[in-house]
Tab-separated table of C-alpha atoms and ligand atoms in Angstrom:
chain	number	residue	atom	x	y	z
A	350	UNK	CA	-0.316	-76.051	-44.678
A	351	UNK	CA	-3.941	-77.036	-44.271
A	352	UNK	CA	-3.827	-77.903	-40.584
A	353	UNK	CA	-5.816	-75.379	-38.585
A	354	UNK	CA	-6.698	-77.804	-35.815
A	355	UNK	CA	-7.706	-75.880	-32.707
A	356	UNK	CA	-7.762	-72.532	-34.497
A	357	UNK	CA	-10.754	-70.255	-34.003
A	358	UNK	CA	-11.852	-68.576	-37.210
A	359	UNK	CA	-14.326	-65.794	-37.953
A	360	UNK	CA	-15.715	-65.825	-41.487
A	361	UNK	CA	-17.689	-62.734	-42.470
A	362	UNK	CA	-19.876	-63.150	-45.534
A	363	UNK	CA	-20.301	-66.835	-44.698
A	364	UNK	CA	-23.631	-67.125	-46.531
A	365	UNK	CA	-21.941	-66.050	-49.756
A	366	UNK	CA	-20.332	-68.332	-52.297
A	367	UNK	CA	-16.688	-67.649	-51.485
A	368	UNK	CA	-17.581	-67.534	-47.761
A	369	UNK	CA	-19.247	-70.968	-47.928
A	370	UNK	CA	-16.221	-72.506	-49.597
A	371	UNK	CA	-13.895	-70.915	-47.056
A	372	UNK	CA	-16.072	-72.330	-44.329
A	373	UNK	CA	-16.060	-75.877	-45.782
A	374	UNK	CA	-12.321	-75.844	-46.428
A	375	UNK	CA	-11.383	-74.415	-43.036
A	376	UNK	CA	-13.662	-76.885	-41.291
A	377	UNK	CA	-11.927	-79.745	-43.142
A	378	UNK	CA	-8.666	-78.293	-41.840
A	379	UNK	CA	-9.809	-78.692	-38.252
A	380	UNK	CA	-10.763	-75.104	-37.439
A	381	UNK	CA	-13.667	-74.051	-35.243
A	382	UNK	CA	-15.846	-71.571	-37.084
A	383	UNK	CA	-17.779	-68.461	-36.136
A	384	UNK	CA	-19.890	-67.374	-39.092
A	385	UNK	CA	-21.437	-64.010	-39.758
A	386	UNK	CA	-23.431	-62.488	-42.545
A	387	UNK	CA	-26.082	-59.822	-43.016
A	388	UNK	CA	-28.450	-62.667	-43.933
A	389	UNK	CA	-30.629	-64.253	-41.264
A	390	UNK	CA	-28.901	-66.899	-39.166
A	391	UNK	CA	-31.112	-69.580	-40.747
A	392	UNK	CA	-29.886	-68.669	-44.230
A	393	UNK	CA	-26.228	-68.769	-43.180
A	394	UNK	CA	-26.860	-72.064	-41.377
A	395	UNK	CA	-28.531	-73.545	-44.456
A	396	UNK	CA	-25.696	-72.327	-46.709
A	397	UNK	CA	-23.230	-74.132	-44.435
A	398	UNK	CA	-25.411	-77.158	-43.659
A	399	UNK	CA	-22.676	-79.648	-44.537
A	400	UNK	CA	-20.065	-77.972	-42.303
A	401	UNK	CA	-19.631	-79.713	-38.944
A	402	UNK	CA	-17.410	-77.435	-36.866
A	403	UNK	CA	-19.611	-74.361	-36.454
A	404	UNK	CA	-19.371	-72.801	-32.994
A	405	UNK	CA	-21.715	-69.865	-33.631
A	406	UNK	CA	-23.656	-68.026	-36.331
A	407	UNK	CA	-24.481	-64.325	-36.190
A	408	UNK	CA	-26.685	-62.039	-38.239
A	409	UNK	CA	-24.541	-58.923	-38.497
A	410	UNK	CA	-24.348	-55.954	-40.825
A	411	UNK	CA	-20.598	-55.416	-40.945
A	412	UNK	CA	-21.033	-51.836	-42.145
A	413	UNK	CA	-22.371	-50.995	-38.672
A	414	UNK	CA	-19.612	-50.638	-36.115
A	415	UNK	CA	-21.846	-51.288	-33.094
A	416	UNK	CA	-23.170	-54.560	-34.552
A	417	UNK	CA	-19.685	-55.833	-35.319
A	418	UNK	CA	-18.450	-54.927	-31.838
A	419	UNK	CA	-21.446	-56.634	-30.228
A	420	UNK	CA	-20.753	-59.838	-32.170
A	421	UNK	CA	-16.989	-59.647	-31.511
A	422	UNK	CA	-17.673	-59.364	-27.780
A	423	UNK	CA	-19.792	-62.528	-27.968
A	424	UNK	CA	-17.230	-64.464	-29.989
A	425	UNK	CA	-14.131	-63.314	-28.089
A	426	UNK	CA	-10.552	-63.915	-29.225
A	427	UNK	CA	-9.970	-65.674	-32.537
A	428	UNK	CA	-6.868	-66.729	-34.451
A	429	UNK	CA	-8.063	-65.942	-37.969
A	430	UNK	CA	-10.417	-63.358	-39.483
A	431	UNK	CA	-11.594	-63.818	-43.052
A	432	UNK	CA	-13.710	-61.152	-44.689
A	433	UNK	CA	-15.690	-62.386	-47.689
A	434	UNK	CA	-18.462	-59.800	-47.540
A	435	UNK	CA	-19.156	-57.468	-50.395
A	436	UNK	CA	-21.530	-56.111	-52.998
A	437	UNK	CA	-20.913	-55.385	-56.656
A	438	UNK	CA	-23.620	-53.172	-58.133
A	439	UNK	CA	-23.082	-52.392	-61.773
A	440	UNK	CA	-24.817	-49.083	-62.268
A	441	UNK	CA	-24.589	-45.757	-64.035
A	442	UNK	CA	-22.387	-43.289	-62.201
A	443	UNK	CA	-24.081	-40.474	-64.144
A	444	UNK	CA	-27.487	-41.377	-62.666
A	445	UNK	CA	-28.886	-38.670	-60.344
A	446	UNK	CA	-29.196	-41.050	-57.399
A	447	UNK	CA	-25.788	-42.689	-57.878
A	448	UNK	CA	-24.210	-41.006	-54.841
A	449	UNK	CA	-26.392	-43.134	-52.577
A	450	UNK	CA	-25.044	-46.251	-54.320
A	451	UNK	CA	-21.508	-44.943	-53.808
A	452	UNK	CA	-22.133	-44.507	-50.069
A	453	UNK	CA	-23.602	-48.003	-49.786
A	454	UNK	CA	-20.694	-49.678	-51.586
A	455	UNK	CA	-18.114	-47.803	-49.506
A	456	UNK	CA	-20.056	-48.600	-46.310
A	457	UNK	CA	-20.146	-52.330	-47.025
A	458	UNK	CA	-16.912	-52.897	-48.962
A	459	UNK	CA	-14.618	-50.556	-47.004
A	460	UNK	CA	-16.194	-49.555	-43.695
A	461	UNK	CA	-17.232	-53.197	-43.113
A	462	UNK	CA	-13.682	-54.601	-43.271
A	463	UNK	CA	-12.448	-51.691	-41.128
A	464	UNK	CA	-15.126	-52.480	-38.519
A	465	UNK	CA	-14.140	-56.161	-38.524
A	466	UNK	CA	-10.409	-55.552	-38.202
A	467	UNK	CA	-10.903	-52.894	-35.527
A	468	UNK	CA	-13.010	-55.319	-33.483
A	469	UNK	CA	-10.858	-58.462	-33.803
A	470	UNK	CA	-7.269	-57.211	-34.243
A	471	UNK	CA	-6.711	-55.958	-30.649
A	472	UNK	CA	-7.561	-59.409	-29.272
A	473	UNK	CA	-5.093	-61.008	-31.697
A	474	UNK	CA	-2.452	-58.475	-30.665
A	475	UNK	CA	-3.080	-59.349	-27.021
A	476	UNK	CA	-2.457	-63.059	-27.679
A	477	UNK	CA	0.471	-62.242	-30.017
A	478	UNK	CA	-0.923	-64.359	-32.865
A	479	UNK	CA	-3.307	-63.744	-35.709
A	480	UNK	CA	-4.045	-63.996	-39.397
A	481	UNK	CA	-6.354	-61.624	-41.255
A	482	UNK	CA	-7.331	-62.031	-44.907
A	483	UNK	CA	-9.402	-59.418	-46.749
A	484	UNK	CA	-10.991	-59.548	-50.201
A	485	UNK	CA	-9.603	-57.161	-52.749
A	486	UNK	CA	-10.147	-57.575	-56.469
A	487	UNK	CA	-8.505	-57.322	-59.847
A	488	UNK	CA	-10.778	-54.285	-60.182
A	489	UNK	CA	-8.685	-52.560	-57.515
A	490	UNK	CA	-5.594	-52.893	-59.723
A	491	UNK	CA	-6.871	-52.424	-63.254
A	492	UNK	CA	-10.079	-50.418	-62.941
A	493	UNK	CA	-12.012	-53.613	-63.511
A	494	UNK	CA	-13.385	-55.416	-66.495
A	495	UNK	CA	-17.002	-54.305	-66.074
A	496	UNK	CA	-17.079	-52.748	-62.585
A	497	UNK	CA	-18.493	-49.374	-61.541
A	498	UNK	CA	-16.218	-46.763	-59.965
A	499	UNK	CA	-17.465	-47.198	-56.377
A	500	UNK	CA	-16.432	-50.869	-56.439
A	501	UNK	CA	-13.085	-50.056	-58.041
A	502	UNK	CA	-12.387	-47.376	-55.426
A	503	UNK	CA	-13.437	-49.724	-52.622
A	504	UNK	CA	-11.204	-52.577	-53.752
A	505	UNK	CA	-8.228	-50.300	-54.395
A	506	UNK	CA	-8.905	-49.045	-50.877
A	507	UNK	CA	-8.774	-52.594	-49.511
A	508	UNK	CA	-5.380	-53.146	-51.114
A	509	UNK	CA	-4.097	-50.009	-49.381
A	510	UNK	CA	-5.781	-50.899	-46.096
A	511	UNK	CA	-4.141	-54.340	-46.053
A	512	UNK	CA	-0.809	-52.542	-45.906
A	513	UNK	CA	-1.980	-50.158	-43.218
A	514	UNK	CA	-3.325	-53.009	-41.096
A	515	UNK	CA	-0.154	-55.025	-41.730
A	516	UNK	CA	1.970	-52.194	-40.345
A	517	UNK	CA	-0.226	-52.255	-37.250
A	518	UNK	CA	-0.447	-56.011	-36.733
A	519	UNK	CA	2.819	-57.504	-37.921
A	520	UNK	CA	4.992	-56.299	-34.995
A	521	UNK	CA	2.553	-58.254	-32.790
A	522	UNK	CA	2.709	-61.429	-34.909
A	523	UNK	CA	-0.605	-60.671	-36.606
A	524	UNK	CA	-0.157	-61.114	-40.362
A	525	UNK	CA	-2.580	-59.194	-42.559
A	526	UNK	CA	-2.982	-59.997	-46.248
A	527	UNK	CA	-5.509	-59.844	-49.028
A	528	UNK	CA	-6.553	-61.774	-52.093
A	529	UNK	CA	-7.352	-60.064	-55.378
A	530	UNK	CA	-9.489	-62.419	-57.444
A	531	UNK	CA	-10.374	-61.898	-61.057
A	532	UNK	CA	-13.931	-62.896	-61.923
A	533	UNK	CA	-15.139	-65.842	-59.839
A	534	UNK	CA	-18.072	-68.088	-60.567
A	535	UNK	CA	-20.432	-66.990	-57.766
A	536	UNK	CA	-23.898	-65.471	-57.497
A	537	UNK	CA	-22.192	-62.060	-57.684
A	538	UNK	CA	-21.205	-62.689	-61.301
A	539	UNK	CA	-24.076	-64.954	-62.381
A	540	UNK	CA	-25.477	-62.377	-64.804
A	541	UNK	CA	-22.127	-61.030	-66.019
A	542	UNK	CA	-21.106	-61.956	-69.553
A	543	UNK	CA	-17.355	-62.544	-69.827
A	544	UNK	CA	-15.537	-63.151	-73.074
A	545	UNK	CA	-13.707	-66.339	-72.067
A	546	UNK	CA	-11.322	-66.017	-75.005
A	547	UNK	CA	-9.723	-63.169	-72.995
A	548	UNK	CA	-8.931	-65.530	-70.105
A	549	UNK	CA	-5.666	-67.489	-70.497
A	550	UNK	CA	-7.219	-70.490	-68.726
A	551	UNK	CA	-10.366	-70.260	-70.856
A	552	UNK	CA	-12.564	-69.907	-67.756
A	553	UNK	CA	-13.116	-67.734	-64.706
A	554	UNK	CA	-12.059	-68.827	-61.196
A	555	UNK	CA	-13.981	-71.140	-58.908
A	556	UNK	CA	-14.754	-70.032	-55.342
A	557	UNK	CA	-12.709	-73.005	-54.091
A	558	UNK	CA	-9.602	-71.575	-55.762
A	559	UNK	CA	-10.047	-68.311	-53.870
A	560	UNK	CA	-10.704	-70.196	-50.623
A	561	UNK	CA	-7.475	-72.202	-51.014
A	562	UNK	CA	-5.431	-69.001	-51.328
A	563	UNK	CA	-7.137	-67.720	-48.183
A	564	UNK	CA	-6.391	-70.972	-46.376
A	565	UNK	CA	-2.690	-70.679	-47.119
A	566	UNK	CA	-2.572	-67.063	-45.914
A	567	UNK	CA	-4.413	-68.143	-42.750
A	568	UNK	CA	-2.044	-70.958	-41.896
A	569	UNK	CA	0.715	-70.838	-39.270
A	570	UNK	CA	3.142	-71.582	-42.139
A	571	UNK	CA	2.402	-68.179	-43.701
A	572	UNK	CA	4.045	-66.500	-40.712
A	573	UNK	CA	6.455	-64.370	-42.748
A	574	UNK	CA	3.879	-63.184	-45.270
A	575	UNK	CA	2.203	-59.946	-44.310
A	576	UNK	CA	1.087	-56.871	-46.224
A	577	UNK	CA	0.708	-58.738	-49.519
A	578	UNK	CA	-2.147	-59.095	-51.961
A	579	UNK	CA	-2.254	-62.510	-53.615
A	580	UNK	CA	-3.647	-62.349	-57.144
A	581	UNK	CA	-6.052	-65.161	-58.021
A	582	UNK	CA	-6.682	-64.141	-61.611
A	583	UNK	CA	-5.265	-66.839	-63.879
A	584	UNK	CA	-2.779	-64.425	-65.503
A	585	UNK	CA	-5.487	-62.055	-66.697
A	586	UNK	CA	-3.455	-59.300	-65.062
A	587	UNK	CA	0.193	-59.706	-64.074
A	588	UNK	CA	1.618	-56.977	-61.904
B	518	NAD	N1	-17.271	-63.121	-57.427
B	518	NAD	C1	-16.271	-62.435	-57.995
B	518	NAD	O1	-16.092	-62.421	-59.237
B	518	NAD	C2	-15.312	-61.649	-57.150
B	518	NAD	C3	-14.146	-61.133	-57.746
B	518	NAD	C4	-13.270	-60.383	-56.971
B	518	NAD	C5	-13.546	-60.158	-55.655
B	518	NAD	N2	-14.689	-60.680	-55.089
B	518	NAD	C6	-14.951	-60.378	-53.690
B	518	NAD	O2	-15.093	-61.585	-52.970
B	518	NAD	C7	-15.952	-61.354	-51.828
B	518	NAD	C8	-17.041	-62.424	-51.802
B	518	NAD	O3	-17.810	-62.342	-52.984
B	518	NAD	P1	-18.759	-63.526	-53.516
B	518	NAD	O4	-18.504	-63.657	-54.954
B	518	NAD	O5	-18.662	-64.713	-52.636
B	518	NAD	O6	-20.180	-62.828	-53.374
B	518	NAD	P2	-21.526	-63.334	-52.678
B	518	NAD	O7	-22.557	-62.341	-53.063
B	518	NAD	O8	-21.778	-64.764	-52.974
B	518	NAD	O9	-21.195	-63.189	-51.129
B	518	NAD	C9	-21.120	-61.967	-50.455
B	518	NAD	C10	-21.699	-62.154	-49.065
B	518	NAD	O10	-21.549	-60.919	-48.349
B	518	NAD	C11	-22.710	-60.737	-47.559
B	518	NAD	N3	-22.861	-59.335	-47.213
B	518	NAD	C12	-23.135	-58.299	-48.041
B	518	NAD	N4	-23.209	-57.167	-47.341
B	518	NAD	C13	-22.976	-57.482	-46.052
B	518	NAD	C14	-22.928	-56.740	-44.829
B	518	NAD	N5	-23.134	-55.405	-44.824
B	518	NAD	N6	-22.665	-57.385	-43.681
B	518	NAD	C15	-22.446	-58.727	-43.681
B	518	NAD	N7	-22.484	-59.488	-44.783
B	518	NAD	C16	-22.740	-58.867	-45.955
B	518	NAD	C17	-23.842	-61.224	-48.459
B	518	NAD	O11	-25.035	-61.494	-47.742
B	518	NAD	C18	-23.207	-62.463	-49.080
B	518	NAD	O12	-23.496	-63.610	-48.311
B	518	NAD	C19	-16.460	-59.921	-51.996
B	518	NAD	O13	-15.643	-59.041	-51.249
B	518	NAD	C20	-16.248	-59.646	-53.476
B	518	NAD	O14	-16.159	-58.271	-53.761
B	518	NAD	C21	-15.557	-61.426	-55.803
């Protein structure tokens, strides 16, 4: 399951906590990595300093179509696309300036994944092989534990988009799936107070646990899984 030897992987959000763990795990599995993040290249490089198989690092705002297409042209055809970008502002939707926050969350959490898939999917279709894994969230199913409505709408949108992309890619042997984590111990949640007595496992997830689910969905062995969202929530929410 974990053998991605010779596979070319793009990881967006590679300076982030889940992104870093995806990068380490996929590198251990033999993949060659192309990393991108809105952070400077040096920051993404530093975040992945222990990862040996990095082919390229790109500073790229995934919410901007032209930037993503420029980077995709430089990287070329890949076998796997992982999107681990995202923001999670917790704010007051009644605030007068909230609509700007809404636009920003939708730009990054929805338009970004669309830009990535639109840039990399056609090359996968042309080679008749690909795996794409996007990041949804428990918030997209339940309305979230403490999320604001822009984030909830964005993640529900990702769950729907996975199915749309899967309809497009699967006939060409490009499997498209998502993961829907519950709370994960990353910088995104560092200031969030969770009542651990509400979690059946008595803890929130680790980023490694999310990365392992992504690795499985990215493997050649997951060739008959497409259009699904894998919950990584420790039975907090069972659909
Ligand atoms: N941490 C959680 O509890 C949790 C739960 C469910 C889903 N998720 C999702 O998992 C994904 C990764 O989250 P994380 O916890 O690793 O957060 P993180 O903040 O550690 O990482 C997010 C990364 O995305 C990058 N990024 C933000 N905007 C970008 C843009 N426009 N272009 C390129 N890169 C951009 C950031 O620089 C950062 O490196 C996100 O989609 C998040 O919504 C996280």
